[in-house]
Each structure stands twice: as C-alpha cells, then as structure tokens.
Amino acid sequence: MDVDEQFLVREAMLARENSYSPYSGFRVGAALLAESGTVYRGCNIENAAYSPTNCAERTAFFKAVSEGEQKFRAIAVAGDTGDYLYPCGVCRQVMAEFCSLQDFVVICVKSEKEYRKLLLKDLLPGAFTKSDLQKI
Ligand code: THU
C-alpha cells in the first residue's frame, strides 16, 4: 500500500465529520484508496424517505468511479460508536464489483490506533460476481 494505512484511518475519521445522518444519528466515514494513489472520502447520506440512504463506503466508491477510477487497493471505514465498524452487506457487494476478493483490504476502524484489517474474500465468502453471469 503506497498510502500509509494510518493515513487512510485518519481520512475515514475526517470523512465522518460530513455525515448527514439526522435520522439515525449514526455517523460513518470512509476513505477509499484507488490504484492511482488518490484517496476518495465518503460519508453516509440519509433521507427522509429512508431507503434512498447511501452508506459511507458506497459514497466513496461512487465518487471514485464517477471520476474514472475502477481499480482499488483498500478502504478504511469508521463509525463513532467506540467499536469496530464493519461494512454492511450491500457495500461488500459493491466492493466485489470493482475489487479483487483476494487482495482488497478492508480496514475496520475502532479508533485511530485500533483497527482490524480484513480481506474482502473473508467478508464476502461465496461472492456473486460478474463471472457468475458468464456461466449461462
Ligand atoms: N452505514 C454506513 O454508512 N455504512 C455501513 O457499513 C453501515 C451503515 C450507515 C447507513 C445509515 O445512515 C446509518 O449508518 C445507520 O444504518
């Protein structure tokens, strides 16, 4: 990883500051490292109709993809519960669309100094991906 993992953790915690979460009060920030070296921040963005809510991780991915990035190395995700924040299932699926299951690193942050690094394959075993669509 060119960018220091500690830097990515701090970026996720800073991204959390922009969380728009008036309904849940549950603030989340993410920092996504593209293969280009650029880091994209994302926060959760809620909605009065609830279902249009977008998670921090997907905000970061959609920002990056809309800027032309399609290859990624790692993402850090930080809540503010004082516990480790693991990505939801929908966000894991979005990661699987663009990232190597074997190589993509997910950093689940509890605090600046406490975080766990996991591989996407361990967060999404038996992933359904575009290769499955080619089997018909
Ligand atoms: N949330 C995220 O942003 N990322 C996750 O991985 C888990 C959940 C957000 C969505 C919603 O705004 C709030 O946390 C409560 O579910």
PDB file of C-alpha atoms and ligand atoms in Angstrom:
ATOM      1  CA  MET A   1       0.000   0.000   0.000  1.00  0.00           C
ATOM      2  CA  ASP A   2       1.652   3.277  -1.086  1.00  0.00           C
ATOM      3  CA  VAL A   3      -0.538   5.340   1.156  1.00  0.00           C
ATOM      4  CA  ASP A   4       0.079   4.605   4.824  1.00  0.00           C
ATOM      5  CA  GLU A   5      -2.773   2.665   6.407  1.00  0.00           C
ATOM      6  CA  GLN A   6      -2.666   5.058   9.340  1.00  0.00           C
ATOM      7  CA  PHE A   7      -3.340   7.901   6.899  1.00  0.00           C
ATOM      8  CA  LEU A   8      -6.351   6.043   5.498  1.00  0.00           C
ATOM      9  CA  VAL A   9      -7.723   5.519   9.012  1.00  0.00           C
ATOM     10  CA  ARG A  10      -7.426   9.227   9.767  1.00  0.00           C
ATOM     11  CA  GLU A  11      -9.056  10.134   6.441  1.00  0.00           C
ATOM     12  CA  ALA A  12     -12.047   7.898   7.260  1.00  0.00           C
ATOM     13  CA  MET A  13     -12.409   9.573  10.646  1.00  0.00           C
ATOM     14  CA  LEU A  14     -12.285  13.005   8.994  1.00  0.00           C
ATOM     15  CA  ALA A  15     -14.827  11.934   6.347  1.00  0.00           C
ATOM     16  CA  ARG A  16     -17.222  11.038   9.169  1.00  0.00           C
ATOM     17  CA  GLU A  17     -17.445  14.737  10.054  1.00  0.00           C
ATOM     18  CA  ASN A  18     -19.563  15.354   6.934  1.00  0.00           C
ATOM     19  CA  SER A  19     -22.033  12.560   7.699  1.00  0.00           C
ATOM     20  CA  TYR A  20     -25.634  13.568   7.023  1.00  0.00           C
ATOM     21  CA  SER A  21     -27.432  11.295   9.476  1.00  0.00           C
ATOM     22  CA  PRO A  22     -30.270  13.229  11.147  1.00  0.00           C
ATOM     23  CA  TYR A  23     -32.499  10.125  11.380  1.00  0.00           C
ATOM     24  CA  SER A  24     -30.164   7.508  12.836  1.00  0.00           C
ATOM     25  CA  GLY A  25     -27.582   9.793  14.426  1.00  0.00           C
ATOM     26  CA  PHE A  26     -25.133   7.089  13.308  1.00  0.00           C
ATOM     27  CA  ARG A  27     -22.177   8.822  11.673  1.00  0.00           C
ATOM     28  CA  VAL A  28     -19.919   6.855   9.317  1.00  0.00           C
ATOM     29  CA  GLY A  29     -16.886   7.880   7.280  1.00  0.00           C
ATOM     30  CA  ALA A  30     -14.876   6.004   4.668  1.00  0.00           C
ATOM     31  CA  ALA A  31     -11.609   6.564   2.834  1.00  0.00           C
ATOM     32  CA  LEU A  32     -11.037   4.592  -0.360  1.00  0.00           C
ATOM     33  CA  LEU A  33      -7.559   4.180  -1.852  1.00  0.00           C
ATOM     34  CA  ALA A  34      -7.538   3.803  -5.634  1.00  0.00           C
ATOM     35  CA  GLU A  35      -4.687   2.129  -7.500  1.00  0.00           C
ATOM     36  CA  SER A  36      -3.856   5.588  -8.885  1.00  0.00           C
ATOM     37  CA  GLY A  37      -2.925   6.625  -5.336  1.00  0.00           C
ATOM     38  CA  THR A  38      -5.868   9.005  -4.965  1.00  0.00           C
ATOM     39  CA  VAL A  39      -7.914   8.729  -1.779  1.00  0.00           C
ATOM     40  CA  TYR A  40     -11.670   9.312  -2.026  1.00  0.00           C
ATOM     41  CA  ARG A  41     -13.601  10.209   1.107  1.00  0.00           C
ATOM     42  CA  GLY A  42     -17.245   9.247   1.653  1.00  0.00           C
ATOM     43  CA  CYS A  43     -19.846   9.685   4.376  1.00  0.00           C
ATOM     44  CA  ASN A  44     -23.314   8.258   4.917  1.00  0.00           C
ATOM     45  CA  ILE A  45     -26.102  10.389   3.482  1.00  0.00           C
ATOM     46  CA  GLU A  46     -29.589   9.736   4.840  1.00  0.00           C
ATOM     47  CA  ASN A  47     -33.005  10.681   3.508  1.00  0.00           C
ATOM     48  CA  ALA A  48     -36.454  11.377   4.966  1.00  0.00           C
ATOM     49  CA  ALA A  49     -37.792   8.514   2.823  1.00  0.00           C
ATOM     50  CA  TYR A  50     -35.137   6.258   4.456  1.00  0.00           C
ATOM     51  CA  SER A  51     -34.461   3.849   1.571  1.00  0.00           C
ATOM     52  CA  PRO A  52     -32.501   6.370  -0.566  1.00  0.00           C
ATOM     53  CA  THR A  53     -29.890   6.437   2.219  1.00  0.00           C
ATOM     54  CA  ASN A  54     -26.362   5.842   0.976  1.00  0.00           C
ATOM     55  CA  CYS A  55     -23.648   4.315   3.143  1.00  0.00           C
ATOM     56  CA  ALA A  56     -20.259   5.981   3.544  1.00  0.00           C
ATOM     57  CA  GLU A  57     -18.471   3.200   1.671  1.00  0.00           C
ATOM     58  CA  ARG A  58     -20.744   3.426  -1.357  1.00  0.00           C
ATOM     59  CA  THR A  59     -20.483   7.201  -1.387  1.00  0.00           C
ATOM     60  CA  ALA A  60     -16.703   6.822  -1.625  1.00  0.00           C
ATOM     61  CA  PHE A  61     -16.953   4.169  -4.366  1.00  0.00           C
ATOM     62  CA  PHE A  62     -19.463   6.110  -6.440  1.00  0.00           C
ATOM     63  CA  LYS A  63     -17.430   9.301  -6.164  1.00  0.00           C
ATOM     64  CA  ALA A  64     -14.318   7.441  -7.327  1.00  0.00           C
ATOM     65  CA  VAL A  65     -15.965   5.534 -10.179  1.00  0.00           C
ATOM     66  CA  SER A  66     -17.627   8.699 -11.433  1.00  0.00           C
ATOM     67  CA  GLU A  67     -14.145  10.248 -11.609  1.00  0.00           C
ATOM     68  CA  GLY A  68     -12.890   7.403 -13.801  1.00  0.00           C
ATOM     69  CA  GLU A  69     -11.352   5.053 -11.205  1.00  0.00           C
ATOM     70  CA  GLN A  70     -12.158   1.354 -11.393  1.00  0.00           C
ATOM     71  CA  LYS A  71      -9.274  -0.270  -9.530  1.00  0.00           C
ATOM     72  CA  PHE A  72      -8.839  -0.061  -5.782  1.00  0.00           C
ATOM     73  CA  ARG A  73      -6.452  -1.255  -3.096  1.00  0.00           C
ATOM     74  CA  ALA A  74      -8.100  -0.605   0.264  1.00  0.00           C
ATOM     75  CA  ILE A  75     -10.856   1.143   2.202  1.00  0.00           C
ATOM     76  CA  ALA A  76     -10.988   2.315   5.806  1.00  0.00           C
ATOM     77  CA  VAL A  77     -14.398   2.633   7.495  1.00  0.00           C
ATOM     78  CA  ALA A  78     -15.043   4.468  10.761  1.00  0.00           C
ATOM     79  CA  GLY A  79     -18.193   4.831  12.853  1.00  0.00           C
ATOM     80  CA  ASP A  80     -18.364   6.693  16.123  1.00  0.00           C
ATOM     81  CA  THR A  81     -19.751   4.028  18.428  1.00  0.00           C
ATOM     82  CA  GLY A  82     -16.375   3.340  20.012  1.00  0.00           C
ATOM     83  CA  ASP A  83     -16.411  -0.104  18.406  1.00  0.00           C
ATOM     84  CA  TYR A  84     -15.121  -1.580  15.152  1.00  0.00           C
ATOM     85  CA  LEU A  85     -17.270  -0.656  12.143  1.00  0.00           C
ATOM     86  CA  TYR A  86     -17.772  -3.436   9.598  1.00  0.00           C
ATOM     87  CA  PRO A  87     -19.300  -2.668   6.171  1.00  0.00           C
ATOM     88  CA  CYS A  88     -22.889  -3.701   5.552  1.00  0.00           C
ATOM     89  CA  GLY A  89     -23.721  -6.461   3.048  1.00  0.00           C
ATOM     90  CA  VAL A  90     -24.734  -4.105   0.257  1.00  0.00           C
ATOM     91  CA  CYS A  91     -21.410  -2.261   0.474  1.00  0.00           C
ATOM     92  CA  ARG A  92     -19.494  -5.558   0.473  1.00  0.00           C
ATOM     93  CA  GLN A  93     -21.285  -6.441  -2.762  1.00  0.00           C
ATOM     94  CA  VAL A  94     -20.333  -3.081  -4.322  1.00  0.00           C
ATOM     95  CA  MET A  95     -16.711  -3.703  -3.311  1.00  0.00           C
ATOM     96  CA  ALA A  96     -16.870  -7.122  -5.008  1.00  0.00           C
ATOM     97  CA  GLU A  97     -17.899  -5.448  -8.268  1.00  0.00           C
ATOM     98  CA  PHE A  98     -14.660  -3.474  -8.525  1.00  0.00           C
ATOM     99  CA  CYS A  99     -12.121  -5.143  -6.262  1.00  0.00           C
ATOM    100  CA  SER A 100     -10.109  -8.317  -6.091  1.00  0.00           C
ATOM    101  CA  LEU A 101     -11.596 -10.599  -3.441  1.00  0.00           C
ATOM    102  CA  GLN A 102      -8.101 -11.902  -2.657  1.00  0.00           C
ATOM    103  CA  ASP A 103      -6.264  -8.581  -2.457  1.00  0.00           C
ATOM    104  CA  PHE A 104      -8.642  -5.793  -1.475  1.00  0.00           C
ATOM    105  CA  VAL A 105      -8.085  -4.740   2.145  1.00  0.00           C
ATOM    106  CA  VAL A 106     -10.936  -3.522   4.360  1.00  0.00           C
ATOM    107  CA  ILE A 107      -9.809  -1.619   7.439  1.00  0.00           C
ATOM    108  CA  CYS A 108     -12.486  -1.648  10.138  1.00  0.00           C
ATOM    109  CA  VAL A 109     -11.766   1.248  12.474  1.00  0.00           C
ATOM    110  CA  LYS A 110     -12.481   1.485  16.176  1.00  0.00           C
ATOM    111  CA  SER A 111     -10.130   4.384  16.895  1.00  0.00           C
ATOM    112  CA  GLU A 112      -7.071   5.997  15.349  1.00  0.00           C
ATOM    113  CA  LYS A 113      -4.835   3.336  16.860  1.00  0.00           C
ATOM    114  CA  GLU A 114      -7.253   0.395  16.957  1.00  0.00           C
ATOM    115  CA  TYR A 115      -8.341  -1.125  13.675  1.00  0.00           C
ATOM    116  CA  ARG A 116      -8.659  -4.525  12.029  1.00  0.00           C
ATOM    117  CA  LYS A 117      -7.532  -5.346   8.509  1.00  0.00           C
ATOM    118  CA  LEU A 118      -9.501  -7.973   6.594  1.00  0.00           C
ATOM    119  CA  LEU A 119      -9.503  -9.225   3.044  1.00  0.00           C
ATOM    120  CA  LEU A 120     -12.714  -8.853   1.051  1.00  0.00           C
ATOM    121  CA  LYS A 121     -12.839 -12.628   0.469  1.00  0.00           C
ATOM    122  CA  ASP A 122     -13.242 -13.128   4.203  1.00  0.00           C
ATOM    123  CA  LEU A 123     -16.038 -10.545   4.455  1.00  0.00           C
ATOM    124  CA  LEU A 124     -17.954 -11.898   1.469  1.00  0.00           C
ATOM    125  CA  PRO A 125     -17.394 -15.651   1.104  1.00  0.00           C
ATOM    126  CA  GLY A 126     -19.080 -17.207  -1.920  1.00  0.00           C
ATOM    127  CA  ALA A 127     -19.442 -13.792  -3.548  1.00  0.00           C
ATOM    128  CA  PHE A 128     -21.751 -13.484  -6.547  1.00  0.00           C
ATOM    129  CA  THR A 129     -19.820 -11.587  -9.216  1.00  0.00           C
ATOM    130  CA  LYS A 130     -19.880 -10.790 -12.932  1.00  0.00           C
ATOM    131  CA  SER A 131     -18.094 -14.100 -13.632  1.00  0.00           C
ATOM    132  CA  ASP A 132     -21.250 -15.912 -12.498  1.00  0.00           C
ATOM    133  CA  LEU A 133     -23.241 -14.125 -15.199  1.00  0.00           C
ATOM    134  CA  GLN A 134     -20.949 -15.618 -17.855  1.00  0.00           C
ATOM    135  CA  LYS A 135     -21.923 -19.170 -16.862  1.00  0.00           C
ATOM    136  CA  ILE A 136     -25.243 -19.164 -18.735  1.00  0.00           C
TER     137      ILE A 136
HETATM  138  N1  THU B   1     -23.996   2.867   7.448  1.00  0.00           N
HETATM  139  C1  THU B   1     -22.876   3.120   6.704  1.00  0.00           C
HETATM  140  O1  THU B   1     -22.657   4.248   6.246  1.00  0.00           O
HETATM  141  N2  THU B   1     -22.016   2.110   6.483  1.00  0.00           N
HETATM  142  C2  THU B   1     -22.154   0.849   6.976  1.00  0.00           C
HETATM  143  O2  THU B   1     -21.388  -0.043   6.634  1.00  0.00           O
HETATM  144  C3  THU B   1     -23.228   0.563   7.928  1.00  0.00           C
HETATM  145  C4  THU B   1     -24.323   1.559   7.966  1.00  0.00           C
HETATM  146  C5  THU B   1     -24.928   3.969   7.707  1.00  0.00           C
HETATM  147  C6  THU B   1     -26.229   3.879   6.972  1.00  0.00           C
HETATM  148  C7  THU B   1     -27.145   4.688   7.875  1.00  0.00           C
HETATM  149  O3  THU B   1     -27.029   6.064   7.517  1.00  0.00           O
HETATM  150  C8  THU B   1     -26.571   4.509   9.258  1.00  0.00           C
HETATM  151  O4  THU B   1     -25.259   4.004   9.083  1.00  0.00           O
HETATM  152  C9  THU B   1     -27.358   3.558  10.129  1.00  0.00           C
HETATM  153  O5  THU B   1     -27.573   2.347   9.483  1.00  0.00           O
END
